[in-house]
Amino acid sequence: MCVEVVAVFAADMEILSDLDKQTRMAIANGAPEVYAKEGLPKGMKVLSNGYPGWLIRTMVYNLTWSLTSVLSWFKPGIPVPAPPEAWAMKQTMMAADHFMLAATVHGMGTSCMEGFNQAAIRNTLGIPARYAIPCIVAVGYPDMDPRAGERYDPEEVIREDHFSEPYRGVTPATVTESLRSNQKNQSGPNA
């Protein structure tokens, strides 16, 4: 693959420092005003713990985790927050996934990478320490035809209704057929 672009995804662990702008954007994008001004901030405060400063984040996370853990004993279904870095990375990986899907739709190949030195990447690119770096994605035009690699059978990884029940509606044959159909319909310089 000839790499055209390398995208570094940065996850903001202090997401609450920009809550006013996020509220305005949610309203501008069609979210109900009551939700954007009340529900969204409450949910983000509890689930992200994205407060500025590691000491405040740690204290608020520990307090929130303790309270929600105890409450969940009495009322199942109450979400117990993840640490700020985990929450920020999950949110950012959704964007990275959509980025890779969009590149693929346009005939490009992607390679998602992890296992790098975050501090070195931050220093090289001037990324503040409040950002975690969950992945780096190389994007370019593939120099080979797309092919389906060997994978687990769908019944081994897809579940229906309960984790112990494999989903039987997908078979390796239907997955392979779908991949072949998609390859024929792909557009791009190597199609």
Tab-separated table of C-alpha atoms in Angstrom:
chain	number	residue	atom	x	y	z
A	1	MET	CA	0.000	0.000	0.000
A	2	CYS	CA	1.261	3.427	-0.885
A	3	VAL	CA	0.545	5.443	2.253
A	4	GLU	CA	-1.020	8.794	1.434
A	5	VAL	CA	-2.043	9.897	4.940
A	6	VAL	CA	-1.299	8.905	8.514
A	7	ALA	CA	-4.089	9.901	10.916
A	8	VAL	CA	-3.350	10.100	14.636
A	9	PHE	CA	-6.505	9.841	16.738
A	10	ALA	CA	-6.378	11.752	20.019
A	11	ALA	CA	-8.864	11.021	22.817
A	12	ASP	CA	-9.638	14.021	25.029
A	13	MET	CA	-9.568	12.901	28.667
A	14	GLU	CA	-10.764	16.364	29.796
A	15	ILE	CA	-13.883	16.392	27.643
A	16	LEU	CA	-15.873	18.352	30.222
A	17	SER	CA	-13.683	21.435	29.803
A	18	ASP	CA	-15.584	22.116	26.553
A	19	LEU	CA	-19.083	21.116	27.701
A	20	ASP	CA	-20.739	24.440	26.752
A	21	LYS	CA	-19.623	24.092	23.131
A	22	GLN	CA	-20.763	20.461	23.040
A	23	THR	CA	-24.171	21.485	24.368
A	24	ARG	CA	-24.491	24.195	21.682
A	25	MET	CA	-23.414	21.743	18.955
A	26	ALA	CA	-25.907	19.112	20.160
A	27	ILE	CA	-28.752	21.646	19.942
A	28	ALA	CA	-27.565	22.876	16.534
A	29	ASN	CA	-27.498	19.259	15.316
A	30	GLY	CA	-31.115	18.682	16.337
A	31	ALA	CA	-30.913	17.293	19.879
A	32	PRO	CA	-33.858	18.300	22.090
A	33	GLU	CA	-32.856	21.341	24.133
A	34	VAL	CA	-33.807	19.755	27.479
A	35	TYR	CA	-31.618	16.734	26.703
A	36	ALA	CA	-28.695	18.858	25.484
A	37	LYS	CA	-28.766	21.185	28.495
A	38	GLU	CA	-29.617	18.679	31.242
A	39	GLY	CA	-29.276	15.016	30.233
A	40	LEU	CA	-26.121	15.240	28.140
A	41	PRO	CA	-24.040	17.129	30.741
A	42	LYS	CA	-25.189	14.838	33.571
A	43	GLY	CA	-24.409	11.705	31.596
A	44	MET	CA	-21.020	12.986	30.476
A	45	LYS	CA	-20.076	14.018	34.010
A	46	VAL	CA	-20.942	10.594	35.412
A	47	LEU	CA	-19.643	8.409	32.565
A	48	SER	CA	-16.591	10.298	31.303
A	49	ASN	CA	-15.111	11.820	34.450
A	50	GLY	CA	-13.381	14.109	31.980
A	51	TYR	CA	-12.590	16.852	34.467
A	52	PRO	CA	-9.442	18.971	34.017
A	53	GLY	CA	-6.414	17.837	36.029
A	54	TRP	CA	-5.448	14.288	36.956
A	55	LEU	CA	-6.030	14.771	40.702
A	56	ILE	CA	-9.601	16.042	40.264
A	57	ARG	CA	-10.296	13.335	37.651
A	58	THR	CA	-9.011	10.623	39.985
A	59	MET	CA	-10.958	11.870	43.002
A	60	VAL	CA	-14.221	12.323	41.063
A	61	TYR	CA	-13.805	8.937	39.340
A	62	ASN	CA	-13.238	7.125	42.641
A	63	LEU	CA	-16.205	8.850	44.285
A	64	THR	CA	-18.521	8.279	41.305
A	65	TRP	CA	-17.417	4.673	40.904
A	66	SER	CA	-18.006	3.984	44.613
A	67	LEU	CA	-21.466	5.573	44.640
A	68	THR	CA	-22.684	3.962	41.423
A	69	SER	CA	-21.277	0.580	42.454
A	70	VAL	CA	-23.242	0.664	45.711
A	71	LEU	CA	-26.388	1.978	43.986
A	72	SER	CA	-26.188	-0.772	41.348
A	73	TRP	CA	-26.587	-3.397	44.116
A	74	PHE	CA	-30.023	-1.966	44.887
A	75	LYS	CA	-31.039	-0.919	41.396
A	76	PRO	CA	-29.481	-3.078	38.656
A	77	GLY	CA	-28.831	-1.287	35.388
A	78	ILE	CA	-27.187	1.819	36.836
A	79	PRO	CA	-24.048	2.344	34.759
A	80	VAL	CA	-20.750	2.140	36.599
A	81	PRO	CA	-18.275	4.539	34.980
A	82	ALA	CA	-15.014	3.495	33.374
A	83	PRO	CA	-11.805	5.429	34.038
A	84	PRO	CA	-11.571	8.661	31.980
A	85	GLU	CA	-8.943	7.253	29.615
A	86	ALA	CA	-11.060	4.182	28.828
A	87	TRP	CA	-14.176	6.299	28.190
A	88	ALA	CA	-12.278	8.753	25.967
A	89	MET	CA	-10.651	5.951	23.978
A	90	LYS	CA	-13.967	4.173	23.386
A	91	GLN	CA	-15.508	7.393	22.073
A	92	THR	CA	-12.517	8.109	19.833
A	93	MET	CA	-12.357	4.567	18.449
A	94	MET	CA	-15.914	4.964	17.126
A	95	ALA	CA	-14.671	7.922	15.073
A	96	ALA	CA	-11.582	5.971	13.955
A	97	ASP	CA	-13.777	3.058	12.862
A	98	HIS	CA	-16.002	5.351	10.788
A	99	PHE	CA	-12.907	6.997	9.296
A	100	MET	CA	-11.594	3.587	8.178
A	101	LEU	CA	-14.982	2.539	6.772
A	102	ALA	CA	-15.267	5.814	4.826
A	103	ALA	CA	-11.766	5.359	3.384
A	104	THR	CA	-12.634	1.795	2.335
A	105	VAL	CA	-15.824	2.946	0.612
A	106	HIS	CA	-13.657	5.302	-1.466
A	107	GLY	CA	-11.375	2.474	-2.594
A	108	MET	CA	-8.591	3.122	-0.116
A	109	GLY	CA	-6.927	0.691	2.247
A	110	THR	CA	-6.351	1.316	5.945
A	111	SER	CA	-4.024	-0.094	8.549
A	112	CYS	CA	-4.944	0.600	12.168
A	113	MET	CA	-1.935	0.505	14.504
A	114	GLU	CA	-1.532	0.387	18.260
A	115	GLY	CA	1.337	-0.495	20.589
A	116	PHE	CA	3.409	2.653	20.064
A	117	ASN	CA	5.043	5.086	22.460
A	118	GLN	CA	2.330	7.659	23.203
A	119	ALA	CA	4.760	10.076	24.845
A	120	ALA	CA	7.002	10.083	21.760
A	121	ILE	CA	4.028	10.687	19.447
A	122	ARG	CA	2.767	13.503	21.725
A	123	ASN	CA	6.214	15.146	21.805
A	124	THR	CA	6.734	14.839	18.041
A	125	LEU	CA	3.320	16.276	17.153
A	126	GLY	CA	2.913	18.672	20.100
A	127	ILE	CA	-0.179	16.883	21.457
A	128	PRO	CA	-0.995	17.944	25.054
A	129	ALA	CA	-0.864	15.289	27.798
A	130	ARG	CA	-4.636	15.535	28.335
A	131	TYR	CA	-5.058	13.455	25.165
A	132	ALA	CA	-4.628	9.674	25.011
A	133	ILE	CA	-3.734	8.185	21.640
A	134	PRO	CA	-5.693	4.976	21.044
A	135	CYS	CA	-4.571	4.372	17.468
A	136	ILE	CA	-2.789	5.608	14.395
A	137	VAL	CA	-4.273	4.816	10.983
A	138	ALA	CA	-2.290	4.675	7.742
A	139	VAL	CA	-4.442	5.323	4.660
A	140	GLY	CA	-3.539	4.823	1.039
A	141	TYR	CA	-4.358	3.069	-2.183
A	142	PRO	CA	-3.731	-0.673	-1.996
A	143	ASP	CA	-1.129	-2.115	-4.346
A	144	MET	CA	-2.875	-5.501	-4.363
A	145	ASP	CA	-6.384	-6.799	-4.895
A	146	PRO	CA	-8.513	-6.953	-1.756
A	147	ARG	CA	-8.861	-10.418	-0.344
A	148	ALA	CA	-10.692	-11.984	2.517
A	149	GLY	CA	-8.337	-13.489	5.076
A	150	GLU	CA	-9.076	-16.465	7.267
A	151	ARG	CA	-11.466	-15.599	10.073
A	152	TYR	CA	-13.315	-17.268	12.917
A	153	ASP	CA	-16.609	-18.800	11.860
A	154	PRO	CA	-19.472	-16.357	12.554
A	155	GLU	CA	-21.031	-18.818	15.013
A	156	GLU	CA	-17.909	-18.497	17.148
A	157	VAL	CA	-18.082	-14.709	17.531
A	158	ILE	CA	-21.728	-13.666	17.021
A	159	ARG	CA	-24.294	-14.403	19.732
A	160	GLU	CA	-28.096	-14.350	19.726
A	161	ASP	CA	-30.175	-13.409	22.788
A	162	HIS	CA	-27.709	-14.957	25.261
A	163	PHE	CA	-23.935	-15.346	25.184
A	164	SER	CA	-24.250	-19.143	25.250
A	165	GLU	CA	-26.367	-19.143	22.060
A	166	PRO	CA	-24.422	-18.789	18.795
A	167	TYR	CA	-26.182	-16.812	16.076
A	168	ARG	CA	-27.048	-19.247	13.329
A	169	GLY	CA	-28.308	-16.770	10.729
A	170	VAL	CA	-24.826	-16.136	9.340
A	171	THR	CA	-22.678	-18.842	7.793
A	172	PRO	CA	-19.152	-18.701	6.364
A	173	ALA	CA	-20.673	-19.166	2.897
A	174	THR	CA	-22.934	-16.114	3.233
A	175	VAL	CA	-20.029	-14.020	4.579
A	176	THR	CA	-17.738	-15.096	1.702
A	177	GLU	CA	-20.509	-14.428	-0.835
A	178	SER	CA	-21.068	-10.963	0.640
A	179	LEU	CA	-17.330	-10.166	0.529
A	180	ARG	CA	-17.082	-11.232	-3.118
A	181	SER	CA	-20.112	-9.148	-4.011
A	182	ASN	CA	-18.637	-6.096	-2.251
A	183	GLN	CA	-15.276	-6.549	-4.012
A	184	LYS	CA	-16.996	-6.563	-7.423
A	185	ASN	CA	-18.912	-3.401	-6.561
A	186	GLN	CA	-15.926	-1.462	-5.150
A	187	SER	CA	-14.760	1.579	-7.018
A	188	GLY	CA	-11.342	3.145	-6.925
A	189	PRO	CA	-8.078	3.211	-8.869
A	190	ASN	CA	-7.434	-0.535	-8.426
A	191	ALA	CA	-10.993	-1.765	-9.014
